[in-house]
XYZ file of C-alpha atoms in Angstrom:
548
model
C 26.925 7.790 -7.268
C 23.402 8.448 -8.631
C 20.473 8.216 -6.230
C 17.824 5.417 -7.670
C 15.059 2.889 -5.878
C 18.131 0.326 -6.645
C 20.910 1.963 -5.095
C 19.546 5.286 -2.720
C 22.787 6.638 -2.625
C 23.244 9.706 0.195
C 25.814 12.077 0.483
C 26.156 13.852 3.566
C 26.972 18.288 3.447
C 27.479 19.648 6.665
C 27.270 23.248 6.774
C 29.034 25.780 9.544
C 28.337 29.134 10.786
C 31.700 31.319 11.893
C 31.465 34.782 13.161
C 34.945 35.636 13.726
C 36.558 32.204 13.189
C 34.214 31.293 16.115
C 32.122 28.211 15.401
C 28.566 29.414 16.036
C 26.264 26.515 14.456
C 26.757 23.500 12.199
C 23.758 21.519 10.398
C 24.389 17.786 8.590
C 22.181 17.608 5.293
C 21.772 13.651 3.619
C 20.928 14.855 -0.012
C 20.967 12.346 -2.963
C 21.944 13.312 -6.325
C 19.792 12.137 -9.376
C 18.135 13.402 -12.606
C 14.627 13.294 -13.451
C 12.416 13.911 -16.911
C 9.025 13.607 -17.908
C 8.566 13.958 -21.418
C 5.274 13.551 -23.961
C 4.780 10.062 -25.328
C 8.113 8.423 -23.412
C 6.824 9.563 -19.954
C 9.158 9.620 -16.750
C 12.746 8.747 -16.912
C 15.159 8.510 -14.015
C 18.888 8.884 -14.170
C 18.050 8.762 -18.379
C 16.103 5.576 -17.570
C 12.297 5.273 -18.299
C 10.581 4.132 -15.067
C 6.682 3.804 -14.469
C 5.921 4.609 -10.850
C 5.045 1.443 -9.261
C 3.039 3.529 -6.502
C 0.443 3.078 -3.476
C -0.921 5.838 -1.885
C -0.550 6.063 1.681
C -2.240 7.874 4.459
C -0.710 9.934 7.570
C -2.130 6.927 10.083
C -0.381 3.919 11.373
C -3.155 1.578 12.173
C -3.468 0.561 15.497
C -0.526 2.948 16.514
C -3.248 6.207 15.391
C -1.603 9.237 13.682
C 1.768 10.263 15.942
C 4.305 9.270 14.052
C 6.652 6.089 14.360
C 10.016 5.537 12.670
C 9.509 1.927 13.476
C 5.930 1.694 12.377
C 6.952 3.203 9.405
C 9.774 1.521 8.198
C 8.134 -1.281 8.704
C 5.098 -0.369 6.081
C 7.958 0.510 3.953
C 9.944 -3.020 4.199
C 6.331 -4.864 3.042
C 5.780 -2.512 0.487
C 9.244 -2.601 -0.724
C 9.061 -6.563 -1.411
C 6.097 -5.757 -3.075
C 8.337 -4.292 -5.204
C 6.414 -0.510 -4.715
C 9.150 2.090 -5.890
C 6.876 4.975 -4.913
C 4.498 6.860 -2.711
C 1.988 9.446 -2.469
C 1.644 11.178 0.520
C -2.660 11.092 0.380
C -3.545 13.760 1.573
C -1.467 15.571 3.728
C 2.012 16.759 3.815
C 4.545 14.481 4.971
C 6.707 13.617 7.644
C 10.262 14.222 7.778
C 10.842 10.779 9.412
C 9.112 9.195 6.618
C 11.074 11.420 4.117
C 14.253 10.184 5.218
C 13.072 6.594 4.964
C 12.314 6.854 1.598
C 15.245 8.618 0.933
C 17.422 5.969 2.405
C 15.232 2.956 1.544
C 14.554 3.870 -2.278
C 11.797 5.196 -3.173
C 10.468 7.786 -5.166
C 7.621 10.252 -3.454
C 4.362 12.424 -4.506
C 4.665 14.699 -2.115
C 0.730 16.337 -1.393
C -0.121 19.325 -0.361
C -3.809 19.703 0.081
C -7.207 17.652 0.063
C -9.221 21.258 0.098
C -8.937 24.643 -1.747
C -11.091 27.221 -1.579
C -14.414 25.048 -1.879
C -15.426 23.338 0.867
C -15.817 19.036 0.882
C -16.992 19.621 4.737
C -18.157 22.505 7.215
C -14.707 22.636 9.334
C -12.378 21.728 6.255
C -9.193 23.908 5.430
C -11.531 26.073 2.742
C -11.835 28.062 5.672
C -7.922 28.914 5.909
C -7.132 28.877 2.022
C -6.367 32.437 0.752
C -4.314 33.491 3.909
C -2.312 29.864 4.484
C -2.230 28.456 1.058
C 0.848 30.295 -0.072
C 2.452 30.416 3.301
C 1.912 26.328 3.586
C 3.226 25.417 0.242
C 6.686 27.458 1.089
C 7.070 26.051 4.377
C 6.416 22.360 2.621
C 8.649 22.931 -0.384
C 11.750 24.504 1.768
C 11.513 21.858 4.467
C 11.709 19.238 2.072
C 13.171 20.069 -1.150
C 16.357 18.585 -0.481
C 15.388 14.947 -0.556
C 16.388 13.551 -3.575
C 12.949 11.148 -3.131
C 11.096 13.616 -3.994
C 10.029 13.876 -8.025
C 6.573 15.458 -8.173
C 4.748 17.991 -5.830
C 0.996 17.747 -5.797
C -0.835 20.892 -4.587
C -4.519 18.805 -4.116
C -6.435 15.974 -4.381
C -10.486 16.029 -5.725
C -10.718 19.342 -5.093
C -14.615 20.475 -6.121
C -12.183 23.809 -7.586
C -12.158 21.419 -10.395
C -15.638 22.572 -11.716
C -15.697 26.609 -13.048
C -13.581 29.334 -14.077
C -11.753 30.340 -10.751
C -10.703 26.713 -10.079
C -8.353 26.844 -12.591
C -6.708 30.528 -11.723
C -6.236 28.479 -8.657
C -4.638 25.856 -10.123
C -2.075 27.912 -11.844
C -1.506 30.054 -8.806
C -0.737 26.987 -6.574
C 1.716 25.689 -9.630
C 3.215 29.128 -10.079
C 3.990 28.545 -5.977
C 5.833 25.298 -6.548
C 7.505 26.455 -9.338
C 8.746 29.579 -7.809
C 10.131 27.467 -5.042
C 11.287 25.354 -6.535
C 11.854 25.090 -10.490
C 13.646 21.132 -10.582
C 9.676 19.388 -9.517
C 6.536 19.285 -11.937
C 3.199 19.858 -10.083
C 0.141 17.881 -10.579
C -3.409 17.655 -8.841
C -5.579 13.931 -8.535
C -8.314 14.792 -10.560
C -11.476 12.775 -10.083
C -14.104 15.157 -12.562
C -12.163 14.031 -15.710
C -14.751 15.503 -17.962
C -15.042 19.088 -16.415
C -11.133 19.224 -15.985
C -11.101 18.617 -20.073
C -13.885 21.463 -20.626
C -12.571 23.902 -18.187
C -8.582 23.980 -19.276
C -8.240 22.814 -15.792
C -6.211 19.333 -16.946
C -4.779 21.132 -19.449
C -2.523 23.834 -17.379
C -1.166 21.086 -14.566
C 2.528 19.906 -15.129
C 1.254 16.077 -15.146
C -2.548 15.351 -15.239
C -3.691 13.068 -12.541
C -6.400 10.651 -12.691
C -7.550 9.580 -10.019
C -9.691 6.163 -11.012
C -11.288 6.783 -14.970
C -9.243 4.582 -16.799
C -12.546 4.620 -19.625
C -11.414 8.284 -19.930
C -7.496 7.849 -20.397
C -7.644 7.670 -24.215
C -9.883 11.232 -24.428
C -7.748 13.028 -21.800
C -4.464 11.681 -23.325
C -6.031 13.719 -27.077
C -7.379 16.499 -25.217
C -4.593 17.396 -22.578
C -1.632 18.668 -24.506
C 1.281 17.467 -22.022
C 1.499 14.015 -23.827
C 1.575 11.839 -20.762
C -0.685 11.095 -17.638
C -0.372 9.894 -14.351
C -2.579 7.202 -12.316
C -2.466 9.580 -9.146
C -5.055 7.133 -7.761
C -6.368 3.705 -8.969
C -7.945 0.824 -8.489
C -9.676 0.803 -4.932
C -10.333 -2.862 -5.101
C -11.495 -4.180 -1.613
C -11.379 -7.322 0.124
C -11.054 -9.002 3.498
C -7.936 -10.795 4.128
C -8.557 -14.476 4.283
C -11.803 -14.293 3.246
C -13.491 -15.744 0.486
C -17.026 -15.403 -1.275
C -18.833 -17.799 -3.482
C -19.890 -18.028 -6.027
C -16.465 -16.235 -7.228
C -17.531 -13.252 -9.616
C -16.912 -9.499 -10.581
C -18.765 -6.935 -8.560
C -19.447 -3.560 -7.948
C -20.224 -2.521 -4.099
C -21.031 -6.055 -2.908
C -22.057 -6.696 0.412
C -22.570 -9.616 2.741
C -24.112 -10.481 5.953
C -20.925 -10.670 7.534
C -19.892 -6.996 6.854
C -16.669 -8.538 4.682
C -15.708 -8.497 1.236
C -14.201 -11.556 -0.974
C -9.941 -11.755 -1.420
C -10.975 -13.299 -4.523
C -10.211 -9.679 -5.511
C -12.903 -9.478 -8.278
C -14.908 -6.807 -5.953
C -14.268 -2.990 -6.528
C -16.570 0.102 -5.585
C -19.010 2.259 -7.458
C -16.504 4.556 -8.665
C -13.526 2.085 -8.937
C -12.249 -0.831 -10.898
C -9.716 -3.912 -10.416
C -5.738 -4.163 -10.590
C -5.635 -5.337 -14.328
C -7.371 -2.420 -15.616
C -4.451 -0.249 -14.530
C -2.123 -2.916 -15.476
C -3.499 -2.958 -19.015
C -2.826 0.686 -19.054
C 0.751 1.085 -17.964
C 1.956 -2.417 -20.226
C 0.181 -1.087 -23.112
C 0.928 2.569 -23.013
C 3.927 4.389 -23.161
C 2.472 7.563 -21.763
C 0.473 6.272 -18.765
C 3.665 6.901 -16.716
C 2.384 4.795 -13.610
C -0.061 4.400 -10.618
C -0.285 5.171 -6.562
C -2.973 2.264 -5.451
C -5.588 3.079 -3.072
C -4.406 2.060 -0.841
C -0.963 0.119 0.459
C -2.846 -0.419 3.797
C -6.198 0.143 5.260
C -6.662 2.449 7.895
C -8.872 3.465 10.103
C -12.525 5.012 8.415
C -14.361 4.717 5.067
C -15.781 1.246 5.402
C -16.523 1.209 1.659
C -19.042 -0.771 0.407
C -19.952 -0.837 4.157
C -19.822 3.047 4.850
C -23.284 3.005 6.805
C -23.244 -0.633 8.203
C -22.485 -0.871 11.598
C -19.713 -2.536 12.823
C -17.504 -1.824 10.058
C -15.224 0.785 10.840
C -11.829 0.588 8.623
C -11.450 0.177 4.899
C -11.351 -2.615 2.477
C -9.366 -0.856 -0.149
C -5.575 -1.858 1.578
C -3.459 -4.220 -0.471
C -2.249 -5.133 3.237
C -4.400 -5.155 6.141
C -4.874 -2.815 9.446
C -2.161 -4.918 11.128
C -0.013 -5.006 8.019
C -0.489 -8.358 7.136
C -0.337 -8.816 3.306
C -4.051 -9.709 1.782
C -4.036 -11.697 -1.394
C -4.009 -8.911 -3.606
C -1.079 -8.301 -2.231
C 1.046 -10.970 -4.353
C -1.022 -10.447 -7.173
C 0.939 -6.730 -7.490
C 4.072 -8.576 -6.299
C 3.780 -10.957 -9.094
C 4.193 -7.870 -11.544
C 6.244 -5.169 -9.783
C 8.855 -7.544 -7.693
C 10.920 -8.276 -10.710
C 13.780 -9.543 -8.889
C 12.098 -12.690 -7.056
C 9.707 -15.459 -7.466
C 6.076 -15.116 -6.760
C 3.978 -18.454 -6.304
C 0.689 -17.615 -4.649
C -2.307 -19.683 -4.396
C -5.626 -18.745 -3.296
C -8.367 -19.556 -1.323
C -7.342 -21.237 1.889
C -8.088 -25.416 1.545
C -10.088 -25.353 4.759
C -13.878 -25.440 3.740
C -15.447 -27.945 5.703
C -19.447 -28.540 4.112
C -18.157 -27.708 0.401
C -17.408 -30.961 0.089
C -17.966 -31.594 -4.075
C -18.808 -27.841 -4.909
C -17.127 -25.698 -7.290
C -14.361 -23.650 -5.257
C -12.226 -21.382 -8.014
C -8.576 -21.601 -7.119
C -6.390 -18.989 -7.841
C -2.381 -18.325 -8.748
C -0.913 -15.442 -8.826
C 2.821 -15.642 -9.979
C 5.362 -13.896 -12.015
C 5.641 -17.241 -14.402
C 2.937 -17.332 -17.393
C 1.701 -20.981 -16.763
C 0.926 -23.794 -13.926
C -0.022 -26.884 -13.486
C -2.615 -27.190 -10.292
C -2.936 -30.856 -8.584
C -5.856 -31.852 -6.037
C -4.631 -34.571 -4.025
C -2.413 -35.549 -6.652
C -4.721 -35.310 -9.363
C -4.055 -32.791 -12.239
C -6.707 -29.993 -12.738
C -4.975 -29.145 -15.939
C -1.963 -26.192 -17.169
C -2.929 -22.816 -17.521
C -1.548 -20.241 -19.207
C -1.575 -16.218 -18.959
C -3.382 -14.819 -22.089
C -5.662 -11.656 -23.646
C -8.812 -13.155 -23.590
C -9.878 -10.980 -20.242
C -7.747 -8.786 -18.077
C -7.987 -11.282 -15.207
C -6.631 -14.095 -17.442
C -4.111 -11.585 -18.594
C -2.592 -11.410 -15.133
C -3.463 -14.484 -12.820
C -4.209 -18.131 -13.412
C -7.383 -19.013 -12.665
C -9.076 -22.893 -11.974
C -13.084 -22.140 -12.064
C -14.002 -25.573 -11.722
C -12.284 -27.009 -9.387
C -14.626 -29.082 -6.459
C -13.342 -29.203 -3.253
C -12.474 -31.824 -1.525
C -10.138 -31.810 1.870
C -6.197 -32.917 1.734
C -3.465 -30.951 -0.385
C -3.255 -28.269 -3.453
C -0.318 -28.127 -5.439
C 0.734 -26.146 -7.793
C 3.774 -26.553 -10.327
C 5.251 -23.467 -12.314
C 6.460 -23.838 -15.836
C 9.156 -21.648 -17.237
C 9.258 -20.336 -20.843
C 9.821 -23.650 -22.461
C 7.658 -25.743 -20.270
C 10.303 -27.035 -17.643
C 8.924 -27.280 -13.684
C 10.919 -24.194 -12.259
C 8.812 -23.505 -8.730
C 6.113 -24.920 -7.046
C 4.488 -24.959 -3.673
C 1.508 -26.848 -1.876
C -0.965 -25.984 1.053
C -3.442 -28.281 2.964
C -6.413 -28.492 4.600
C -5.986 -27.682 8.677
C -6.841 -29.657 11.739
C -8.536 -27.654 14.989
C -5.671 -25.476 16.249
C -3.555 -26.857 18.611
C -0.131 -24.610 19.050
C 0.180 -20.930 19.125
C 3.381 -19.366 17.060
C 5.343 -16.460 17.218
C 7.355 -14.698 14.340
C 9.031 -11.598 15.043
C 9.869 -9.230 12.287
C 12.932 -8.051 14.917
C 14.223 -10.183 17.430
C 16.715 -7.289 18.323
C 15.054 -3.461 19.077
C 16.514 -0.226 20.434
C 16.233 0.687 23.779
C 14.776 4.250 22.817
C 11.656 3.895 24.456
C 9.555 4.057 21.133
C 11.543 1.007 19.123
C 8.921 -1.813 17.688
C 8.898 -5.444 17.360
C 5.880 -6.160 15.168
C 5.290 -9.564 16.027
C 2.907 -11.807 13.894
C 0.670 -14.706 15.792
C -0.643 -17.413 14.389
C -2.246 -20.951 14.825
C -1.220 -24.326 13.633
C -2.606 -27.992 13.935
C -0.889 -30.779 15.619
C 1.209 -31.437 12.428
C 2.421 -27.740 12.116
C -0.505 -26.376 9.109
C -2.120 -22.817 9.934
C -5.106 -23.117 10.602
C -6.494 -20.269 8.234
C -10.361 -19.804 9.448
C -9.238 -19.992 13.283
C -11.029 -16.780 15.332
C -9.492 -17.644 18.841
C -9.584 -15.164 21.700
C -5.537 -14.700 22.397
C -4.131 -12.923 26.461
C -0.727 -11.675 25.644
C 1.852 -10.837 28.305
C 5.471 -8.703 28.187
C 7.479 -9.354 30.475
C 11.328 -7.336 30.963
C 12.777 -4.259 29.496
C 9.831 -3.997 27.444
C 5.880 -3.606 27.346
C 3.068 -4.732 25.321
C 1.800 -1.421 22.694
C -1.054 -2.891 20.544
C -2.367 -5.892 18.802
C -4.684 -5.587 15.652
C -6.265 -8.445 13.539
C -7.205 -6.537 10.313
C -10.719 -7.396 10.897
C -12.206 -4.352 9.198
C -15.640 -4.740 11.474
C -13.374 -5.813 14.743
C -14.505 -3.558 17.987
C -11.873 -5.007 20.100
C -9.547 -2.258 21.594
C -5.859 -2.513 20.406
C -4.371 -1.226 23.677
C -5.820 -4.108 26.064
C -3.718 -7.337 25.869
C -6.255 -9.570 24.142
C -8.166 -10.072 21.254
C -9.503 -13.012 18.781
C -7.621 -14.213 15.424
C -9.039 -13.089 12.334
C -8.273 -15.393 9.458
C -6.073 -17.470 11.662
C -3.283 -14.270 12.568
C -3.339 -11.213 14.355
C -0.172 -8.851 14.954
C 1.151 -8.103 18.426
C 3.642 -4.993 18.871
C 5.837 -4.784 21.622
C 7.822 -1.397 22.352
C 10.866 -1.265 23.903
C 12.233 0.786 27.192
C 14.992 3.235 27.803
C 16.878 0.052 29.439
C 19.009 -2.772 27.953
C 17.952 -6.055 28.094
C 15.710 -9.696 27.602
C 12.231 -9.341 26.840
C 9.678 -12.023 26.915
C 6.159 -12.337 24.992
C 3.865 -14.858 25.982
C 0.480 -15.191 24.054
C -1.748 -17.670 25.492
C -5.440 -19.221 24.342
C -7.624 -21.593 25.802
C -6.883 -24.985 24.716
C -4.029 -24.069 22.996
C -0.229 -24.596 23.749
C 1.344 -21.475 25.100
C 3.764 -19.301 22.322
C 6.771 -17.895 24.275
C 9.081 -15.538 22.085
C 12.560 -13.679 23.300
C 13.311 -10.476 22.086
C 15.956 -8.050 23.797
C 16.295 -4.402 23.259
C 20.213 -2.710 23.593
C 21.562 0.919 22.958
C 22.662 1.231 19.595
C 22.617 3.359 16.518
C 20.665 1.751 13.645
């Protein structure tokens, strides 16, 4: 049984130690058995079948949680990302866990496994430059040897914008750190994310790396792809597109480093950052050539730092760049990626929200993103006209897009056509009364009673006829009661001060995320999130002892 994203297949070898037919020590090993490739002009193949990495990179951090790792936390970043229909990840930029190793290898997907953000050169005063020539070796064994057995694994990456990239003993570093890998381990190719594109092509730097990684560029694909000789190249980090989930800017254009009063950025996702560009420009890439082998988005979630476009603007004190938010709740973007990479279900996505109270008769752009090439949007009933997916620009290529639509309160609705013009899908939302009833989804109404098990538990708003109310900014109290306590809440407010360990904080965009962690004991558990004004949300959970 091969190992794939599809079917992650694990086989279990468990190895003992005799001395003198006397059992002295016995280790289990999960290993997966699969066969990768990555040849010039076809790119990478796995199990003899050409796949582009679907990718985002991911950092060490679990939002509100900080750095020390979760399995929970984690496979719950991995269960979003895998309806996304993600098949890989970068560790960006450290080495990874084991926990989150064997999630990937049991949940399917394939893994950039990173080494180091620093060589030799310093990016800061207190970086690793200053440990480089004695630990460098010694780290990359102790990575590769921990971890070579998991069959997620299918490219090692020994840095990431290194300023080595620039001179002659850069790239004698390069090949040394390669020449590491390879030693340890001859099945993986090596690469580096390479943000100096044009000194990497003077120096030989590019040229000498397993699989050149660009990270951002895409104007420079074409000369790197006829000046690098390995006949493929990698998107090791793209797009960096930020927005604010939920909210929405007018009038709706493309922009480089826009900013606002309110510290946020538009989920029209048409905004990007000085050095950065939008999802279609990668798309274009990967659809159109054979030898751009895939991408790992900056980022699958934002985390905490680099406030780009709003690095020295005070309150703003996470990132803009996640395709899901701080608390893990999925921006717009998000379905716009889903749209292409989940090939298995339906996407019907419409953007803004319908709540915009003193835009009464002005132009408000409405959005679809969906995995069917045309749609027919209504207002109230009234058509606003079919549109179809074409060339014409790379956002047209990819979403559908109403410009002139005026708003006007009540219902959108949008109807998707197949290939031959018959309704397949369609789906409607409305304009929101003032919030009324508070409600509680769970993404696991059953936990483990480990002490560190998770129930992530989303919290939202609705009017008196059940519609979210999308713009509501209520303060929330939240309350565990039983074999269980309250860990965190986060909005995904990117300028939010609140603390996530005190048992309150407001809505942003209508939802915030409340995680509960279970005890070392069995039994009922009861969250109750209240707000002025609003009726009480009650939720039962319960936490047993159990292997899963």
């Amino acid at each position: 049984m091969l190992w794939s994203p599809e079917n992650p297949y694990l086989y279990k070898a468990v190895t003992k130690l005799y001395i003198k037919n006397q059992l002295k020590d016995e280790i289990s090993t999960k290993f997966g058995i699969r066969e990768i490739k990555y040849e010039p002009q076809k790119g990478f193949s796995l199990n003899g079948k050409t796949t582009k990495f679907k990718g985002v990179c991911l950092h060490h951090d679990l939002g509100p949680l900080g750095t020390a790792v979760n399995t929970a936390a984690l496979k719950r970043q991995l269960t979003i990302l895998k309806d996304m229909g993600v098949n890989a990840i970068r560790s960006s930029h450290n080495m990874p866990s084991f926990e989150q190793l064997q999630l990937c290898d049991e949940m399917g997907f394939l893994f950039l496994a990173e080494s180091f953000d620093e060589w030799a050169k310093p990016k800061i005063k207190n970086g690793y430059n200053r440990f480089f020539e004695e630990y460098a070796e010694k780290d990359i064994v102790n990575l590769v040897r921990a971890t070579r057995n998991h069959p997620s694994i299918v490219m090692w990456s020994s840095g990431n914008e290194v300023p080595d990239q620039w001179g002659e003993e850069g790239v004698k570093r390069a090949k040394w750190l390669q020449d590491i890998f390879h030693r340890e381990d001859p099945t993986r190719p090596v690469t580096v994310g390479m943000d100096q594109v044009k000194a990497v092509m003077a120096s030989g730097f590019g040229a000498i790396m397993d699989i050149p990684g660009l990270n951002y560029r895409v104007h420079l694909y074409d000369e790197a792809y006829k000046r690098f000789p390995q006949g493929l190249l990698l998107g090791s980090e793209t797009a960096s597109t930020v927005s604010s989930r939920g909210i929405y800017k007018f009038p709706v254009e493309k922009a480089a480093m826009k900013k606002y009063t309110d510290f946020q950025s538009s989920s029209y996702d048409l905004e990007y950052c000085s050095w950065s560009n939008l999802p279609e420009d990668d798309f274009i890439l990967q659809d159109d050539k054979p030898w751009v082998i895939g991408e790992f988005v900056w980022t699958g979630f934002d985390y905490l730092g680099e406030p780009t476009p709003y690095d020295e603007s005070w309150p703003s004190r996470s990132s803009y760049f996640g395709i899901n938010d701080l608390a893990g709740l999925p921006k717009d973007r998000y379905y716009l990626y889903r749209s292409r990479w989940n090939t298995k279900e339906e996407t019907l996505h419409i953007l803004p929200h319908w709540n915009w109270e003193g835009r009464e008769g002005e132009k408000t752009p409405v959005f679809v993103y969906t995995n069917y090439n045309s749609a027919e949007l209504f207002v109230n009933g009234k058509s606003m006209g079919i549109q179809k997916k074409h060339h014409s620009s790379p956002q047209n290529r990819y979403r559908l897009m109403w410009m002139d639509v005026k708003y006007e309160p009540g219902t959108l609705k949008v109807i998707a056509y197949d290939e031959e013009g018959n309704p397949v899908s369609e789906k409607e939302i409305h304009t929101a009364g003032k919030p009324s009833k508070i409600i509680l989804s769970p993404d696991r109404k059953i936990i483990k009673a480990d002490g560190k098990d998770l129930s992530y538990v989303t919290v939202s708003v609705v009017d008196k006829n059940g519609i979210e109310c999308p713009t509501a900014t209520n303060q929330l109290k939240f309350k565990v009661k039983g074999n269980a306590s309250y860990r965190a809440a986060c909005n995904g407010d990117p300028t939010s001060l609140e603390l996530f360990h005190l048992p309150t904080m407001k809505l942003f965009s209508g939802k915030l995320v409340v995680m509960v962690q279970a005890s070392k004991k069995e039994g009922d558990i009861e969250l109750t999130v209240t707000g002025k004004g609003l009726l009480t949300g009650k939720l039962s959970l319960s936490s047993k002892k159990m292997d899963f």
